[in-house]
Amino acid sequence: MMRPIRAACLGTATALVTLLACAPVSGAATDTVSPHAGGKARTLTFLAELQQLTRFPVTPGTVSQGDRVVVRSVLKDQDGDVVGETNGTCTTTRGGDPAVVEEAEQCITTYTLPAGQLTVQGMYYDYIAQGPFDNAITGGTGAYDKARGSVHSDTIATTPTLVRRFTIHLV
């Protein structure tokens, strides 16, 4: 049985959008400072809408250590325009009956944006609840070369598709 992803990790968030008639969201993509801020802290916010998710289970029908998930989401700005995407993979590190044990996944995600790419890595817990998560920015390219900081993800909607808000804190 396929389960919806909670991450997009990472990143994906994931994330992640304004197409949801029942849940309008404002402020979907903002950048408090330009990408060329010269090392100054800044925050980027995007909504990410899940586009593809494929789960590769070790044992079909269960959540097991070693399961893999491959995910892709589109990133949208406050006007609902597509401005990038996330692509990531997650590996289950703690599986089992979700009624008994909280699932854990290690995720690696790339955020592709007009000014460059950000790479993000971290853990995602409690797959079933679609809870929030925080991951570390491990680097980047272009305007995000040598980027550091974190990404916070909140679930905005789960139907008709998974939508997450990614708040990227660059330091």
Short mmCIF file of N, CA, C and O in Angstrom, two decimals, residues 47-135:
data_model
loop_
_atom_site.label_atom_id
_atom_site.label_comp_id
_atom_site.label_asym_id
_atom_site.label_seq_id
_atom_site.Cartn_x
_atom_site.Cartn_y
_atom_site.Cartn_z
N LEU A 47 6.16 27.86 -1.52
CA LEU A 47 5.23 26.76 -1.38
C LEU A 47 5.66 25.69 -2.36
O LEU A 47 6.02 25.99 -3.50
N ALA A 48 5.65 24.46 -1.90
CA ALA A 48 6.06 23.34 -2.74
C ALA A 48 4.89 22.38 -2.91
O ALA A 48 4.30 21.95 -1.93
N GLU A 49 4.58 22.09 -4.14
CA GLU A 49 3.49 21.18 -4.47
C GLU A 49 4.06 19.87 -4.99
O GLU A 49 4.80 19.87 -5.98
N LEU A 50 3.72 18.78 -4.32
CA LEU A 50 4.21 17.46 -4.70
C LEU A 50 3.79 17.13 -6.13
O LEU A 50 2.62 17.26 -6.48
N GLN A 51 4.75 16.70 -6.95
CA GLN A 51 4.49 16.31 -8.34
C GLN A 51 4.64 14.82 -8.56
O GLN A 51 3.86 14.21 -9.28
N GLN A 52 5.68 14.25 -7.97
CA GLN A 52 5.94 12.82 -8.14
C GLN A 52 6.49 12.25 -6.84
O GLN A 52 7.28 12.91 -6.17
N LEU A 53 6.08 11.03 -6.54
CA LEU A 53 6.60 10.31 -5.38
C LEU A 53 6.60 8.83 -5.71
O LEU A 53 5.58 8.30 -6.14
N THR A 54 7.74 8.20 -5.55
CA THR A 54 7.83 6.76 -5.76
C THR A 54 8.52 6.16 -4.55
O THR A 54 9.56 6.63 -4.12
N ARG A 55 7.89 5.12 -3.99
CA ARG A 55 8.45 4.42 -2.83
C ARG A 55 8.97 3.08 -3.31
O ARG A 55 8.31 2.38 -4.07
N PHE A 56 10.18 2.76 -2.85
CA PHE A 56 10.80 1.47 -3.16
C PHE A 56 10.95 0.70 -1.85
O PHE A 56 11.97 0.84 -1.16
N PRO A 57 9.93 -0.09 -1.48
CA PRO A 57 9.98 -0.79 -0.19
C PRO A 57 10.90 -2.00 -0.21
O PRO A 57 11.02 -2.69 -1.22
N VAL A 58 11.53 -2.24 0.92
CA VAL A 58 12.32 -3.45 1.11
C VAL A 58 11.37 -4.64 1.17
O VAL A 58 11.59 -5.66 0.52
N THR A 59 10.30 -4.48 1.95
CA THR A 59 9.27 -5.50 2.06
C THR A 59 7.94 -4.84 1.74
O THR A 59 7.45 -4.02 2.54
N PRO A 60 7.34 -5.12 0.59
CA PRO A 60 6.07 -4.48 0.22
C PRO A 60 5.01 -4.64 1.31
O PRO A 60 4.90 -5.68 1.93
N GLY A 61 4.27 -3.54 1.53
CA GLY A 61 3.19 -3.55 2.52
C GLY A 61 3.61 -3.18 3.93
O GLY A 61 2.77 -3.10 4.82
N THR A 62 4.91 -2.97 4.14
CA THR A 62 5.38 -2.59 5.47
C THR A 62 6.34 -1.40 5.35
O THR A 62 6.80 -1.07 4.26
N VAL A 63 6.63 -0.78 6.47
CA VAL A 63 7.65 0.26 6.53
C VAL A 63 8.87 -0.37 7.19
O VAL A 63 8.82 -0.75 8.36
N SER A 64 9.94 -0.51 6.41
CA SER A 64 11.12 -1.22 6.89
C SER A 64 12.36 -0.37 6.75
O SER A 64 12.44 0.49 5.86
N GLN A 65 13.33 -0.64 7.60
CA GLN A 65 14.63 0.02 7.47
C GLN A 65 15.18 -0.28 6.08
O GLN A 65 15.15 -1.42 5.62
N GLY A 66 15.64 0.77 5.39
CA GLY A 66 16.18 0.61 4.05
C GLY A 66 15.21 0.98 2.94
O GLY A 66 15.62 1.08 1.78
N ASP A 67 13.92 1.17 3.25
CA ASP A 67 12.98 1.65 2.23
C ASP A 67 13.50 2.95 1.65
O ASP A 67 14.11 3.75 2.36
N ARG A 68 13.26 3.19 0.36
CA ARG A 68 13.69 4.44 -0.29
C ARG A 68 12.47 5.14 -0.87
O ARG A 68 11.54 4.51 -1.35
N VAL A 69 12.52 6.48 -0.84
CA VAL A 69 11.50 7.31 -1.45
C VAL A 69 12.21 8.31 -2.34
O VAL A 69 13.21 8.91 -1.94
N VAL A 70 11.70 8.49 -3.56
CA VAL A 70 12.21 9.50 -4.48
C VAL A 70 11.07 10.47 -4.71
O VAL A 70 9.93 10.05 -4.98
N VAL A 71 11.36 11.77 -4.59
CA VAL A 71 10.29 12.77 -4.61
C VAL A 71 10.71 13.99 -5.42
O VAL A 71 11.89 14.35 -5.46
N ARG A 72 9.70 14.62 -6.08
CA ARG A 72 9.92 15.87 -6.81
C ARG A 72 8.72 16.77 -6.56
O ARG A 72 7.58 16.35 -6.64
N SER A 73 9.01 18.04 -6.25
CA SER A 73 7.97 19.04 -6.04
C SER A 73 8.31 20.29 -6.83
O SER A 73 9.48 20.56 -7.09
N VAL A 74 7.28 21.07 -7.21
CA VAL A 74 7.54 22.37 -7.82
C VAL A 74 7.47 23.43 -6.73
O VAL A 74 6.70 23.31 -5.77
N LEU A 75 8.31 24.46 -6.85
CA LEU A 75 8.33 25.58 -5.91
C LEU A 75 7.60 26.75 -6.56
O LEU A 75 7.86 27.08 -7.71
N LYS A 76 6.71 27.38 -5.80
CA LYS A 76 5.93 28.50 -6.32
C LYS A 76 6.13 29.73 -5.45
O LYS A 76 6.34 29.63 -4.25
N ASP A 77 6.03 30.90 -6.10
CA ASP A 77 6.16 32.16 -5.38
C ASP A 77 4.79 32.62 -4.89
O ASP A 77 3.79 31.92 -5.05
N GLN A 78 4.73 33.81 -4.30
CA GLN A 78 3.49 34.32 -3.71
C GLN A 78 2.40 34.54 -4.74
O GLN A 78 1.22 34.60 -4.41
N ASP A 79 2.77 34.68 -6.02
CA ASP A 79 1.78 34.85 -7.09
C ASP A 79 1.34 33.52 -7.69
O ASP A 79 0.53 33.50 -8.61
N GLY A 80 1.90 32.42 -7.20
CA GLY A 80 1.56 31.11 -7.73
C GLY A 80 2.37 30.72 -8.94
O GLY A 80 2.10 29.70 -9.57
N ASP A 81 3.39 31.51 -9.28
CA ASP A 81 4.25 31.20 -10.43
C ASP A 81 5.32 30.18 -10.03
O ASP A 81 5.92 30.29 -8.95
N VAL A 82 5.57 29.23 -10.90
CA VAL A 82 6.62 28.24 -10.65
C VAL A 82 7.97 28.93 -10.77
O VAL A 82 8.26 29.58 -11.77
N VAL A 83 8.80 28.81 -9.71
CA VAL A 83 10.11 29.46 -9.69
C VAL A 83 11.25 28.46 -9.49
O VAL A 83 12.41 28.85 -9.45
N GLY A 84 10.93 27.19 -9.37
CA GLY A 84 11.97 26.19 -9.18
C GLY A 84 11.36 24.86 -8.81
O GLY A 84 10.15 24.65 -8.97
N GLU A 85 12.20 23.97 -8.32
CA GLU A 85 11.71 22.67 -7.89
C GLU A 85 12.64 22.06 -6.85
O GLU A 85 13.77 22.53 -6.66
N THR A 86 12.13 21.04 -6.19
CA THR A 86 12.95 20.24 -5.27
C THR A 86 13.01 18.82 -5.82
O THR A 86 12.04 18.34 -6.42
N ASN A 87 14.14 18.19 -5.61
CA ASN A 87 14.33 16.79 -5.99
C ASN A 87 15.08 16.13 -4.85
O ASN A 87 16.11 16.65 -4.41
N GLY A 88 14.54 15.01 -4.35
CA GLY A 88 15.20 14.40 -3.22
C GLY A 88 14.98 12.92 -3.09
O GLY A 88 14.13 12.33 -3.76
N THR A 89 15.78 12.32 -2.22
CA THR A 89 15.63 10.92 -1.86
C THR A 89 15.68 10.79 -0.34
O THR A 89 16.38 11.55 0.33
N CYS A 90 14.92 9.86 0.17
CA CYS A 90 14.91 9.58 1.61
C CYS A 90 15.08 8.08 1.81
O CYS A 90 14.55 7.28 1.04
N THR A 91 15.80 7.72 2.86
CA THR A 91 15.99 6.32 3.22
C THR A 91 15.47 6.12 4.64
O THR A 91 15.84 6.86 5.55
N THR A 92 14.58 5.14 4.80
CA THR A 92 14.04 4.84 6.12
C THR A 92 15.14 4.27 7.00
O THR A 92 15.82 3.31 6.61
N THR A 93 15.33 4.88 8.18
CA THR A 93 16.33 4.39 9.12
C THR A 93 15.69 3.70 10.32
O THR A 93 16.35 2.97 11.04
N ARG A 94 14.40 3.97 10.55
CA ARG A 94 13.65 3.33 11.64
C ARG A 94 12.25 3.09 11.13
O ARG A 94 11.51 4.03 10.84
N GLY A 95 11.87 1.83 10.99
CA GLY A 95 10.55 1.47 10.49
C GLY A 95 9.79 0.66 11.52
O GLY A 95 10.19 0.57 12.67
N GLY A 96 8.71 0.06 11.07
CA GLY A 96 7.90 -0.76 11.95
C GLY A 96 6.46 -0.32 11.93
O GLY A 96 6.04 0.51 11.12
N ASP A 97 5.69 -0.84 12.84
CA ASP A 97 4.26 -0.52 12.95
C ASP A 97 4.13 0.94 13.38
O ASP A 97 4.57 1.31 14.47
N PRO A 98 3.51 1.81 12.55
CA PRO A 98 3.40 3.23 12.89
C PRO A 98 2.58 3.49 14.16
O PRO A 98 2.70 4.55 14.76
N ALA A 99 1.77 2.52 14.60
CA ALA A 99 1.01 2.69 15.84
C ALA A 99 1.92 2.51 17.05
O ALA A 99 1.58 2.93 18.15
N VAL A 100 3.08 1.90 16.84
CA VAL A 100 3.98 1.59 17.95
C VAL A 100 5.25 2.43 17.92
O VAL A 100 5.73 2.90 18.95
N VAL A 101 5.83 2.63 16.73
CA VAL A 101 7.12 3.30 16.62
C VAL A 101 7.03 4.45 15.62
O VAL A 101 6.33 4.35 14.62
N GLU A 102 7.70 5.54 15.94
CA GLU A 102 7.74 6.68 15.04
C GLU A 102 8.77 6.41 13.94
O GLU A 102 9.93 6.17 14.22
N GLU A 103 8.33 6.46 12.69
CA GLU A 103 9.24 6.23 11.56
C GLU A 103 10.24 7.36 11.46
O GLU A 103 9.96 8.51 11.78
N ALA A 104 11.45 7.06 10.98
CA ALA A 104 12.48 8.07 10.76
C ALA A 104 13.09 7.85 9.39
O ALA A 104 13.28 6.70 8.97
N GLU A 105 13.38 8.96 8.71
CA GLU A 105 14.01 8.89 7.40
C GLU A 105 15.14 9.91 7.30
O GLU A 105 15.00 11.03 7.79
N GLN A 106 16.22 9.53 6.67
CA GLN A 106 17.34 10.42 6.35
C GLN A 106 17.11 10.89 4.92
O GLN A 106 16.99 10.07 4.02
N CYS A 107 17.04 12.23 4.72
CA CYS A 107 16.71 12.77 3.40
C CYS A 107 17.79 13.72 2.89
O CYS A 107 18.40 14.46 3.67
N ILE A 108 18.01 13.68 1.58
CA ILE A 108 18.91 14.60 0.89
C ILE A 108 18.11 15.21 -0.25
O ILE A 108 17.53 14.49 -1.07
N THR A 109 18.07 16.56 -0.29
CA THR A 109 17.24 17.26 -1.27
C THR A 109 18.01 18.40 -1.90
O THR A 109 18.81 19.06 -1.24
N THR A 110 17.75 18.66 -3.18
CA THR A 110 18.30 19.81 -3.88
C THR A 110 17.15 20.74 -4.25
O THR A 110 16.16 20.30 -4.83
N TYR A 111 17.29 22.02 -3.89
CA TYR A 111 16.34 23.06 -4.26
C TYR A 111 16.94 23.79 -5.46
O TYR A 111 18.00 24.41 -5.33
N THR A 112 16.30 23.71 -6.62
CA THR A 112 16.78 24.39 -7.82
C THR A 112 15.98 25.68 -7.98
O THR A 112 14.76 25.66 -8.15
N LEU A 113 16.70 26.81 -7.91
CA LEU A 113 16.09 28.14 -7.96
C LEU A 113 16.74 28.95 -9.09
O LEU A 113 17.80 28.56 -9.58
N PRO A 114 16.13 30.06 -9.51
CA PRO A 114 16.71 30.84 -10.61
C PRO A 114 18.15 31.30 -10.35
O PRO A 114 18.94 31.36 -11.29
N ALA A 115 18.51 31.59 -9.11
CA ALA A 115 19.84 32.12 -8.81
C ALA A 115 20.86 31.03 -8.49
O ALA A 115 22.03 31.34 -8.23
N GLY A 116 20.46 29.76 -8.48
CA GLY A 116 21.38 28.68 -8.16
C GLY A 116 20.66 27.54 -7.46
O GLY A 116 19.44 27.49 -7.42
N GLN A 117 21.44 26.63 -6.89
CA GLN A 117 20.89 25.48 -6.18
C GLN A 117 21.31 25.50 -4.72
O GLN A 117 22.39 25.98 -4.38
N LEU A 118 20.43 24.95 -3.88
CA LEU A 118 20.74 24.72 -2.47
C LEU A 118 20.66 23.23 -2.21
O LEU A 118 19.72 22.56 -2.67
N THR A 119 21.62 22.70 -1.46
CA THR A 119 21.55 21.30 -1.05
C THR A 119 21.20 21.27 0.44
O THR A 119 21.68 22.08 1.23
N VAL A 120 20.33 20.32 0.78
CA VAL A 120 19.76 20.24 2.13
C VAL A 120 19.77 18.78 2.57
O VAL A 120 19.55 17.88 1.76
N GLN A 121 20.01 18.58 3.87
CA GLN A 121 20.06 17.21 4.39
C GLN A 121 19.52 17.19 5.81
O GLN A 121 19.70 18.14 6.56
N GLY A 122 18.87 16.08 6.18
CA GLY A 122 18.42 15.94 7.56
C GLY A 122 17.43 14.82 7.74
O GLY A 122 17.13 14.06 6.81
N MET A 123 16.91 14.74 8.96
CA MET A 123 15.97 13.69 9.34
C MET A 123 14.53 14.18 9.21
O MET A 123 14.24 15.36 9.37
N TYR A 124 13.66 13.21 8.94
CA TYR A 124 12.23 13.45 8.89
C TYR A 124 11.59 12.38 9.76
O TYR A 124 11.88 11.20 9.59
N TYR A 125 10.74 12.81 10.68
CA TYR A 125 10.11 11.88 11.61
C TYR A 125 8.60 11.86 11.42
O TYR A 125 8.01 12.84 10.98
N ASP A 126 8.01 10.75 11.81
CA ASP A 126 6.56 10.59 11.87
C ASP A 126 5.89 10.82 10.53
O ASP A 126 5.13 11.74 10.31
N TYR A 127 6.17 9.93 9.63
CA TYR A 127 5.66 9.94 8.26
C TYR A 127 4.14 10.10 8.20
O TYR A 127 3.63 10.89 7.41
N ILE A 128 3.42 9.38 9.01
CA ILE A 128 1.96 9.37 8.96
C ILE A 128 1.36 10.73 9.30
O ILE A 128 0.41 11.19 8.67
N ALA A 129 1.92 11.44 10.28
CA ALA A 129 1.34 12.71 10.74
C ALA A 129 1.66 13.89 9.84
O ALA A 129 1.10 14.96 10.01
N GLN A 130 2.56 13.73 8.88
CA GLN A 130 2.92 14.83 7.97
C GLN A 130 3.41 16.05 8.74
O GLN A 130 3.12 17.18 8.37
N GLY A 131 4.09 15.83 9.84
CA GLY A 131 4.52 16.91 10.71
C GLY A 131 5.58 17.81 10.13
O GLY A 131 6.14 17.54 9.07
N PRO A 132 5.87 18.90 10.84
CA PRO A 132 6.93 19.81 10.40
C PRO A 132 8.31 19.16 10.57
O PRO A 132 8.46 18.21 11.32
N PHE A 133 9.29 19.70 9.86
CA PHE A 133 10.66 19.24 10.04
C PHE A 133 11.62 20.38 9.74
O PHE A 133 11.27 21.37 9.10
N ASP A 134 12.84 20.23 10.24
CA ASP A 134 13.92 21.19 10.02
C ASP A 134 15.12 20.41 9.49
O ASP A 134 15.46 19.36 10.02
N ASN A 135 15.74 20.95 8.44
CA ASN A 135 16.93 20.33 7.86
C ASN A 135 18.03 21.36 7.71
O ASN A 135 17.77 22.57 7.69
#
